[in-house]
Short mmCIF file of C-alpha atoms and ligand atoms in Angstrom, two decimals:
data_model
loop_
_atom_site.label_atom_id
_atom_site.label_comp_id
_atom_site.label_asym_id
_atom_site.label_seq_id
_atom_site.Cartn_x
_atom_site.Cartn_y
_atom_site.Cartn_z
CA UNK A 556 67.20 -16.36 -68.85
CA UNK A 557 68.62 -13.77 -67.11
CA UNK A 558 66.92 -10.84 -65.83
CA UNK A 559 68.49 -7.31 -64.52
CA UNK A 560 66.48 -5.73 -62.00
CA UNK A 561 66.42 -1.94 -60.96
CA UNK A 562 65.12 -0.63 -57.71
CA UNK A 563 64.92 3.30 -57.42
CA UNK A 564 61.60 4.02 -55.85
CA UNK A 565 62.81 5.90 -52.69
CA UNK A 566 66.18 6.18 -51.04
CA UNK A 567 67.95 3.05 -52.21
CA UNK A 568 69.47 2.22 -55.74
CA UNK A 569 69.32 -1.31 -56.02
CA UNK A 570 70.50 -3.47 -59.07
CA UNK A 571 70.47 -7.20 -59.47
CA UNK A 572 70.64 -10.08 -61.81
CA UNK A 573 68.45 -13.05 -61.42
CA UNK A 574 68.55 -16.26 -63.58
CA UNK A 575 65.28 -17.91 -64.42
CA UNK A 576 65.54 -21.69 -65.90
CA UNK A 577 62.58 -23.58 -66.41
CA UNK A 578 60.20 -24.54 -63.51
CA UNK A 579 62.65 -24.17 -61.00
CA UNK A 580 62.43 -21.23 -58.60
CA UNK A 581 64.49 -18.25 -60.09
CA UNK A 582 68.05 -17.95 -58.36
CA UNK A 583 70.01 -14.58 -57.35
CA UNK A 584 73.52 -14.24 -59.32
CA UNK A 585 74.34 -11.05 -57.91
CA UNK A 586 73.01 -7.87 -56.28
CA UNK A 587 74.53 -4.47 -55.48
CA UNK A 588 72.84 -1.68 -53.33
CA UNK A 589 73.82 1.84 -52.61
CA UNK A 590 71.94 3.58 -49.52
CA UNK A 591 71.47 7.21 -49.67
CA UNK A 592 70.71 7.40 -45.88
CA UNK A 593 73.82 9.37 -44.90
CA UNK A 594 72.92 12.12 -47.54
CA UNK A 595 69.19 12.52 -46.25
CA UNK A 596 70.41 12.33 -42.59
CA UNK A 597 71.23 16.03 -42.49
CA UNK A 598 67.59 16.87 -43.45
CA UNK A 599 65.85 14.24 -41.24
CA UNK A 600 64.10 12.37 -43.96
CA UNK A 601 64.04 11.83 -47.68
CA UNK A 602 64.40 14.77 -49.89
CA UNK A 603 62.79 13.50 -53.31
CA UNK A 604 64.98 15.80 -55.49
CA UNK A 605 68.18 14.74 -53.79
CA UNK A 606 67.03 11.22 -54.32
CA UNK A 607 66.72 11.53 -57.86
CA UNK A 608 69.91 13.04 -58.62
CA UNK A 609 71.92 10.39 -56.53
CA UNK A 610 69.86 7.42 -58.25
CA UNK A 611 71.29 8.92 -61.64
CA UNK A 612 74.71 8.83 -60.05
CA UNK A 613 74.41 5.54 -58.78
CA UNK A 614 72.69 3.07 -60.87
CA UNK A 615 74.90 2.60 -64.09
CA UNK A 616 78.13 1.69 -61.68
CA UNK A 617 75.76 -0.62 -59.81
CA UNK A 618 74.45 -2.24 -62.91
CA UNK A 619 78.25 -2.73 -63.87
CA UNK A 620 79.20 -4.28 -60.54
CA UNK A 621 76.33 -6.74 -60.62
CA UNK A 622 77.33 -7.89 -64.45
CA UNK A 623 81.09 -8.16 -63.12
CA UNK A 624 80.33 -9.93 -60.29
CA UNK A 625 78.24 -12.53 -61.85
CA UNK A 626 80.76 -12.80 -64.82
CA UNK A 627 78.19 -11.65 -67.44
CA UNK A 628 77.91 -8.84 -70.06
CA UNK A 629 74.83 -6.56 -70.79
CA UNK A 630 74.33 -8.67 -73.95
CA UNK A 631 73.73 -11.61 -71.78
CA UNK A 632 70.59 -9.83 -70.22
CA UNK A 633 67.31 -10.95 -71.51
CA UNK A 634 64.79 -8.96 -70.00
CA UNK A 635 65.33 -5.51 -68.10
CA UNK A 636 63.13 -4.97 -64.98
CA UNK A 637 62.60 -1.93 -63.17
CA UNK A 638 60.04 -0.49 -60.15
CA UNK A 639 57.45 1.39 -62.13
CA UNK A 640 55.83 2.07 -58.74
CA UNK A 641 54.48 3.01 -55.94
CA UNK A 642 57.10 5.54 -54.76
CA UNK A 643 58.69 8.85 -55.40
CA UNK A 644 57.88 10.01 -59.32
CA UNK A 645 61.35 11.47 -59.81
CA UNK A 646 63.33 8.75 -58.21
CA UNK A 647 61.15 5.93 -60.18
CA UNK A 648 61.83 8.04 -63.32
CA UNK A 649 65.32 7.27 -62.88
CA UNK A 650 65.25 3.53 -62.87
CA UNK A 651 62.23 3.41 -65.66
CA UNK A 652 64.59 5.67 -67.82
CA UNK A 653 67.48 3.55 -67.65
CA UNK A 654 65.77 0.67 -67.92
CA UNK A 655 63.97 1.62 -71.12
CA UNK A 656 67.33 3.02 -72.45
CA UNK A 657 69.06 -0.36 -72.14
CA UNK A 658 66.02 -2.25 -73.28
CA UNK A 659 65.73 -0.21 -76.27
CA UNK A 660 69.66 -0.31 -77.03
CA UNK A 661 69.91 -4.21 -76.49
CA UNK A 662 66.68 -4.68 -78.29
CA UNK A 663 65.51 -6.72 -75.16
CA UNK A 664 62.03 -6.78 -73.43
CA UNK A 665 61.21 -4.34 -70.37
CA UNK A 666 59.07 -4.95 -67.44
CA UNK A 667 57.72 -2.39 -65.00
CA UNK A 668 57.52 -4.12 -61.68
CA UNK A 669 55.24 -3.43 -58.64
CA UNK A 670 57.41 -2.42 -55.49
CA UNK A 671 55.16 -4.07 -53.10
CA UNK A 672 55.19 -7.24 -55.47
CA UNK A 673 58.74 -7.05 -55.08
CA UNK A 674 58.83 -7.15 -51.05
CA UNK A 675 55.95 -9.63 -51.11
CA UNK A 676 57.78 -12.21 -53.16
CA UNK A 677 60.99 -11.46 -51.84
CA UNK A 678 61.01 -14.41 -49.20
CA UNK A 679 61.41 -16.83 -52.29
CA UNK A 680 64.80 -15.46 -52.26
CA UNK A 681 65.68 -17.13 -48.61
CA UNK A 682 67.00 -20.41 -48.14
CA UNK A 683 63.75 -21.62 -46.80
CA UNK A 684 61.34 -20.27 -49.53
CA UNK A 685 57.43 -20.45 -48.56
CA UNK A 686 54.66 -22.12 -50.75
CA UNK A 687 51.32 -20.65 -51.99
CA UNK A 688 48.89 -19.91 -50.67
CA UNK A 689 49.76 -17.79 -47.59
CA UNK A 690 48.93 -14.62 -45.63
CA UNK A 691 51.31 -11.87 -46.27
CA UNK A 692 52.17 -8.97 -43.72
CA UNK A 693 53.45 -6.19 -45.55
CA UNK A 694 54.88 -3.67 -43.44
CA UNK A 695 57.21 -0.94 -45.08
CA UNK A 696 57.79 2.65 -44.54
CA UNK A 697 54.63 3.59 -46.73
CA UNK A 698 52.40 0.39 -46.19
CA UNK A 699 50.86 -2.00 -44.06
CA UNK A 700 48.84 -4.42 -45.32
CA UNK A 701 47.71 -8.08 -44.85
CA UNK A 702 46.95 -9.79 -48.05
CA UNK A 703 45.92 -13.51 -49.09
CA UNK A 704 48.33 -14.58 -51.76
CA UNK A 705 47.13 -17.71 -53.76
CA UNK A 706 50.00 -17.14 -56.49
CA UNK A 707 51.82 -14.87 -58.49
CA UNK A 708 49.51 -11.70 -59.22
CA UNK A 709 46.55 -13.61 -57.16
CA UNK A 710 46.34 -10.92 -54.23
CA UNK A 711 43.28 -10.44 -52.06
CA UNK A 712 43.75 -7.34 -49.78
CA UNK A 713 42.38 -8.58 -46.24
CA UNK A 714 43.19 -5.19 -44.47
CA UNK A 715 45.42 -2.17 -44.48
CA UNK A 716 46.27 0.75 -42.69
CA UNK A 717 43.67 3.51 -42.65
CA UNK A 718 46.37 6.44 -42.12
CA UNK A 719 50.14 5.76 -41.02
CA UNK A 720 52.04 2.74 -41.77
CA UNK A 721 54.11 0.76 -39.11
CA UNK A 722 57.28 2.08 -40.75
CA UNK A 723 55.79 5.82 -40.30
CA UNK A 724 55.13 4.94 -36.75
CA UNK A 725 58.48 3.98 -36.05
CA UNK A 726 60.01 6.84 -38.04
CA UNK A 727 57.86 9.69 -36.63
CA UNK A 728 57.83 8.29 -33.05
CA UNK A 729 61.71 8.13 -33.26
CA UNK A 730 61.69 11.72 -34.73
CA UNK A 731 59.50 12.99 -31.80
CA UNK A 732 62.12 11.35 -29.53
CA UNK A 733 65.40 13.03 -31.35
CA UNK A 734 66.57 9.52 -32.96
CA UNK A 735 66.98 10.96 -36.19
CA UNK A 736 66.32 9.28 -39.48
CA UNK A 737 65.71 6.55 -40.34
CA UNK A 738 64.00 6.05 -37.23
CA UNK A 739 62.96 2.44 -37.05
CA UNK A 740 66.38 0.78 -36.59
CA UNK A 741 67.30 3.58 -34.12
CA UNK A 742 64.24 2.88 -32.09
CA UNK A 743 64.54 -0.65 -32.20
CA UNK A 744 68.00 -0.58 -30.90
CA UNK A 745 67.55 1.76 -28.10
CA UNK A 746 64.16 0.04 -27.05
CA UNK A 747 66.53 -3.07 -26.11
CA UNK A 748 67.50 -1.39 -23.19
CA UNK A 749 64.23 -0.33 -22.12
CA UNK A 750 60.84 -1.45 -20.29
CA UNK A 751 58.18 -2.25 -22.82
CA UNK A 752 55.52 -1.87 -20.07
CA UNK A 753 56.89 1.44 -18.76
CA UNK A 754 54.13 3.41 -20.71
CA UNK A 755 50.52 2.50 -21.44
CA UNK A 756 50.37 3.65 -25.13
CA UNK A 757 47.30 2.83 -27.25
CA UNK A 758 46.69 -0.44 -29.66
CA UNK A 759 44.70 1.45 -32.30
CA UNK A 760 41.98 -0.79 -33.70
CA UNK A 761 43.28 -3.98 -31.89
CA UNK A 762 39.74 -4.89 -30.92
CA UNK A 763 37.86 -3.34 -34.11
CA UNK A 764 37.12 -6.75 -35.58
CA UNK A 765 38.51 -5.91 -38.78
CA UNK A 766 42.09 -6.68 -40.30
CA UNK A 767 42.52 -2.69 -40.85
CA UNK A 768 45.37 -0.92 -38.83
CA UNK A 769 45.85 2.71 -37.54
CA UNK A 770 48.97 4.14 -36.14
CA UNK A 771 48.39 7.87 -36.48
CA UNK A 772 47.11 8.09 -32.81
CA UNK A 773 49.79 6.22 -31.63
CA UNK A 774 52.35 8.83 -32.84
CA UNK A 775 50.07 11.63 -30.83
CA UNK A 776 50.04 9.64 -27.71
CA UNK A 777 54.02 9.07 -28.17
CA UNK A 778 54.16 13.30 -28.32
CA UNK A 779 51.94 13.75 -25.30
CA UNK A 780 54.32 11.28 -23.30
CA UNK A 781 57.29 13.03 -24.43
CA UNK A 782 56.03 16.26 -23.76
CA UNK A 783 54.93 15.53 -20.39
CA UNK A 784 58.15 13.85 -19.47
CA UNK A 785 60.02 17.12 -20.32
CA UNK A 786 63.36 17.22 -18.99
CA UNK A 787 63.00 13.64 -17.96
CA UNK A 788 62.56 12.28 -21.26
CA UNK A 789 66.31 11.64 -21.81
CA UNK A 790 66.49 9.76 -18.97
CA UNK A 791 63.29 7.74 -20.09
CA UNK A 792 63.87 7.55 -23.63
CA UNK A 793 64.57 3.75 -23.89
CA UNK A 794 61.57 3.05 -21.88
CA UNK A 795 59.41 5.33 -24.13
CA UNK A 796 61.05 3.42 -27.34
CA UNK A 797 60.52 0.06 -25.84
CA UNK A 798 56.77 0.93 -25.05
CA UNK A 799 56.24 2.17 -28.44
CA UNK A 800 57.80 -1.00 -30.25
CA UNK A 801 55.58 -2.99 -27.97
CA UNK A 802 52.42 -1.17 -29.01
CA UNK A 803 53.24 -1.43 -32.71
CA UNK A 804 54.42 -5.10 -32.61
CA UNK A 805 51.45 -6.17 -30.66
CA UNK A 806 48.78 -4.69 -33.21
CA UNK A 807 51.00 -6.45 -35.88
CA UNK A 808 51.12 -9.58 -34.22
CA UNK A 809 47.49 -10.04 -33.12
CA UNK A 810 46.04 -8.60 -36.54
CA UNK A 811 48.25 -11.22 -38.48
CA UNK A 812 46.94 -13.99 -36.06
CA UNK A 813 43.43 -12.82 -36.95
CA UNK A 814 44.05 -12.99 -40.46
CA UNK A 815 45.45 -16.62 -40.40
CA UNK A 816 42.61 -17.30 -38.45
CA UNK A 817 39.79 -16.03 -40.92
CA UNK A 818 41.67 -17.42 -43.90
CA UNK A 819 42.32 -20.88 -42.06
CA UNK A 820 45.63 -20.42 -43.86
CA UNK A 821 49.08 -22.10 -41.94
CA UNK A 822 51.59 -19.84 -43.60
CA UNK A 823 52.78 -16.57 -43.12
CA UNK A 824 55.01 -14.20 -44.92
CA UNK A 825 56.26 -11.07 -43.29
CA UNK A 826 57.87 -8.72 -45.82
CA UNK A 827 58.90 -4.86 -45.88
CA UNK A 828 61.52 -2.70 -44.16
CA UNK A 829 59.57 -3.31 -40.84
CA UNK A 830 60.13 -6.98 -41.04
CA UNK A 831 63.60 -6.52 -40.22
CA UNK A 832 62.31 -5.72 -36.70
CA UNK A 833 63.89 -8.32 -34.29
CA UNK A 834 60.90 -7.84 -31.56
CA UNK A 835 58.37 -8.45 -34.20
CA UNK A 836 60.11 -11.69 -35.55
CA UNK A 837 60.56 -12.85 -31.98
CA UNK A 838 57.02 -12.44 -30.97
CA UNK A 839 55.51 -13.89 -34.23
CA UNK A 840 57.87 -16.67 -33.98
CA UNK A 841 56.43 -17.90 -30.56
CA UNK A 842 52.97 -17.28 -31.50
CA UNK A 843 52.79 -18.76 -34.76
CA UNK A 844 54.88 -21.96 -33.33
CA UNK A 845 52.00 -22.36 -30.89
CA UNK A 846 49.37 -22.01 -33.62
CA UNK A 847 51.39 -24.55 -35.94
CA UNK A 848 51.84 -21.96 -38.45
CA UNK A 849 54.94 -21.74 -40.54
CA UNK A 850 56.63 -18.07 -40.94
CA UNK A 851 58.85 -16.94 -43.73
CA UNK A 852 60.99 -13.86 -43.85
CA UNK A 853 63.18 -12.47 -46.39
CA UNK A 854 66.92 -12.53 -45.49
CA UNK A 855 67.54 -9.54 -43.13
CA UNK A 856 69.29 -7.65 -45.95
CA UNK A 857 66.50 -8.05 -48.20
CA UNK A 858 63.97 -6.92 -45.76
CA UNK A 859 64.39 -3.00 -46.75
CA UNK A 860 64.56 -2.05 -50.64
CA UNK A 861 66.65 -3.67 -52.97
CA UNK A 862 67.01 -4.62 -56.62
CA UNK A 863 67.10 -8.36 -55.87
CA UNK A 864 63.29 -8.41 -54.96
CA UNK A 865 62.58 -6.56 -58.09
CA UNK A 866 64.56 -8.95 -60.50
CA UNK A 867 62.98 -11.75 -58.50
CA UNK A 868 59.24 -10.60 -59.07
CA UNK A 869 60.03 -9.91 -62.43
CA UNK A 870 61.24 -13.44 -63.06
CA UNK A 871 58.58 -15.14 -61.16
CA UNK A 872 55.76 -13.23 -63.30
CA UNK A 873 57.41 -14.31 -66.40
CA UNK A 874 57.51 -17.71 -64.95
CA UNK A 875 53.87 -17.93 -64.02
CA UNK A 876 52.78 -16.48 -67.25
CA UNK A 877 51.76 -19.45 -69.28
CA UNK A 878 51.54 -17.60 -72.52
CA UNK A 879 55.24 -17.18 -72.37
CA UNK A 880 56.74 -13.47 -72.33
CA UNK A 881 53.58 -11.77 -72.96
CA UNK A 882 54.02 -8.91 -70.21
CA UNK A 883 57.74 -8.42 -71.25
CA UNK A 884 57.93 -6.13 -74.34
CA UNK A 885 60.81 -4.06 -75.80
CA UNK A 886 59.38 -0.26 -75.28
CA UNK A 887 60.64 3.30 -76.34
CA UNK A 888 58.31 5.05 -74.10
CA UNK A 889 57.40 4.34 -70.27
CA UNK A 890 55.31 6.14 -67.42
CA UNK A 891 55.96 5.37 -63.66
CA UNK A 892 52.92 4.87 -61.20
CA UNK A 893 53.81 6.68 -57.99
CA UNK A 894 50.35 5.66 -56.42
CA UNK A 895 49.68 2.03 -57.50
CA UNK A 896 47.60 -0.08 -55.08
CA UNK A 897 48.84 -3.67 -55.42
CA UNK A 898 45.33 -5.11 -55.78
CA UNK A 899 45.02 -3.14 -59.37
CA UNK A 900 47.82 -5.65 -60.50
CA UNK A 901 46.53 -8.63 -62.33
O1 LIG B 94 60.49 -1.37 -47.29
P1 LIG B 94 61.26 -0.37 -46.96
O2 LIG B 94 62.85 -0.26 -47.03
O3 LIG B 94 60.93 1.16 -47.96
C1 LIG B 94 59.82 1.42 -48.19
O4 LIG B 94 59.25 0.79 -49.31
O5 LIG B 94 58.86 2.12 -47.45
O6 LIG B 94 60.86 0.13 -45.39
C2 LIG B 94 61.60 1.15 -44.77
C3 LIG B 94 60.89 1.06 -43.71
C4 LIG B 94 61.41 2.29 -42.28
O7 LIG B 94 60.06 2.99 -42.16
C5 LIG B 94 62.19 2.14 -41.41
O8 LIG B 94 62.19 2.81 -40.49
C6 LIG B 94 61.74 0.42 -41.16
O9 LIG B 94 61.28 0.24 -42.59
N1 LIG B 94 62.42 -0.34 -40.43
C7 LIG B 94 62.18 -0.98 -39.38
C8 LIG B 94 63.50 -1.68 -38.96
N2 LIG B 94 64.23 -1.58 -40.51
C9 LIG B 94 63.78 -0.71 -41.05
N3 LIG B 94 61.36 -0.83 -38.67
C10 LIG B 94 61.49 -1.23 -37.38
N4 LIG B 94 62.38 -1.93 -37.03
C11 LIG B 94 63.62 -2.35 -37.79
N5 LIG B 94 64.62 -2.92 -37.20
ZN1 LIG B 95 59.87 -0.93 -50.02
#
């Protein structure tokens, strides 16, 4: 069975083709991605209306590209999957509209996929896929959550951010330092040349005894520090970047270890854009090795938004559904869910 996946929740248009065969792990045949970063850079962040319009331009050529690469035609597609939410409403509507139109034209079932479930299951596309159950650290631009994952659709929220997401903390701090958008990779690159102990920045909720996060205060502390530095900011920017990264990474690391301790699980899956952060990966690898915990990551290029994770999540949902194709039906109307907690998924 071939599943075409379409991702358009934010500033990346992604399309992919995944093959589902029996009980084996679904395999990725091809995927293509167009990042709108260059377009949004001038505005210092994502402009929703521009994002929607650009998705319209990109999605069909990308779909053609993945079909050609995999040596398949539209008629070979058995299910069309798209990101139903959460994300930008207009951007989501593009993927949903195209997917449902394709489904109607081909008379094939269509599936709306949860974007975070896509991130969560993206490590199953790697050469070293995890096994259930595991603790998942979901760290993206909009979400920071720790989940207990017992299987596809069996997600228990252990803790989450009460304000900003980890990616947001990277992005907002980077903006304060004049590093532009998207801030995470830029801040992280600059941090390589800095001293992570140069500035004492807060580690919010580190000792709260819960698995919740808070990053809004950190951003304020970075702002105060940047103002204090004044003209010296330029010379000390790498140190401030390194100190900011160290604060975010320490909180993510300690809370992940607490979640593993509390659940007694020995497997950790890290997913979402911030999962691409090398410093976070190094620290998690060292700490988890010490505790006898296996850590799994998506491949680096599949950490940020992409179509492969959407096609994969749809394939794994179909595979886990013992009743067969009950979740995927031909549809002539559709909706999107800009706000959609993962725990509402069943
Ligand atoms: O998962 P994602 O592509 O989009 C959302 O669903 O939000 O994550 C994007 C986030 C952005 O905040 C970006 O700054 C952050 O991931 N990010 C990073 C790195 N690469 C991407 N943060 C820190 N270090 C990185 N290397
Ligand atoms: Zn994402």
